[in-house]
CSV table of C-alpha atoms in Angstrom, one decimal:
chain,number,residue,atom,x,y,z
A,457,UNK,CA,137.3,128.0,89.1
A,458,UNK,CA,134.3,125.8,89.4
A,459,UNK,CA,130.9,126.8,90.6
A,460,UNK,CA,129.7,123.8,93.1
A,461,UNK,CA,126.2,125.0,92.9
A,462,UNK,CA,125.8,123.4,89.9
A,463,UNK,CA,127.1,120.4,90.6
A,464,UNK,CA,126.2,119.5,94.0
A,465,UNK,CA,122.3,120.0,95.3
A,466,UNK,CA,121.6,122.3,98.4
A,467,UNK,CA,121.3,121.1,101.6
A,468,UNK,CA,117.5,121.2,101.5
A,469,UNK,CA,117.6,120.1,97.9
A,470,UNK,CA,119.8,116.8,98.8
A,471,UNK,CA,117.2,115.9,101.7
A,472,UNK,CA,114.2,116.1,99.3
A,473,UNK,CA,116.3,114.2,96.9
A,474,UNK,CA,116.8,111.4,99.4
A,475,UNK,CA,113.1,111.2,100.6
A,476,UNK,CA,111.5,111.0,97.4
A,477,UNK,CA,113.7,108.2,96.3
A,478,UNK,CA,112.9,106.9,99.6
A,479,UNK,CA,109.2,107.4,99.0
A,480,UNK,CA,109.2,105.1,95.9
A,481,UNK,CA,112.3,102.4,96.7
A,482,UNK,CA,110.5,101.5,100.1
A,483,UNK,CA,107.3,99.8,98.4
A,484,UNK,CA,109.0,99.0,95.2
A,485,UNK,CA,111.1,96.9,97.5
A,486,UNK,CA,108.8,95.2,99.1
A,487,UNK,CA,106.8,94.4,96.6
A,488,UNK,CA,109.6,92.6,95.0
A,489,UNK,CA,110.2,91.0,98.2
A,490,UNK,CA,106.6,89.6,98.1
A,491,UNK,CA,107.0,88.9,94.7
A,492,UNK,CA,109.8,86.3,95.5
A,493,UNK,CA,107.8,85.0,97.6
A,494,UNK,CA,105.3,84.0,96.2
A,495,UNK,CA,107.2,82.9,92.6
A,496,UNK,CA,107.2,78.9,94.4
A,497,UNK,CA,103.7,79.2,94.8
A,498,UNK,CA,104.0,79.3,90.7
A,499,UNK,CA,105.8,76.2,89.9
């Protein structure tokens, strides 16, 4: 038998999880995004 605690995050855990990575991919992204944008402006 396995234990799936160890494996798999809580329910609470897993929602933190997703948040946090949430909290840092939303203005990582966008600040790619306005780096592309402004890469023309370059060249």
């Amino acid at each position: 038998m396995t234990d799936r605690t160890t494996t798999a995050p809580s329910g609470g855990r897993l929602v933190l999880t997703v948040v946090a990575w949430l909290w840092v991919l939303i203005p990582f992204l966008y600040g790619v995004y306005s780096l592309v944008l402004k890469v023309p402006a370059l060249f």
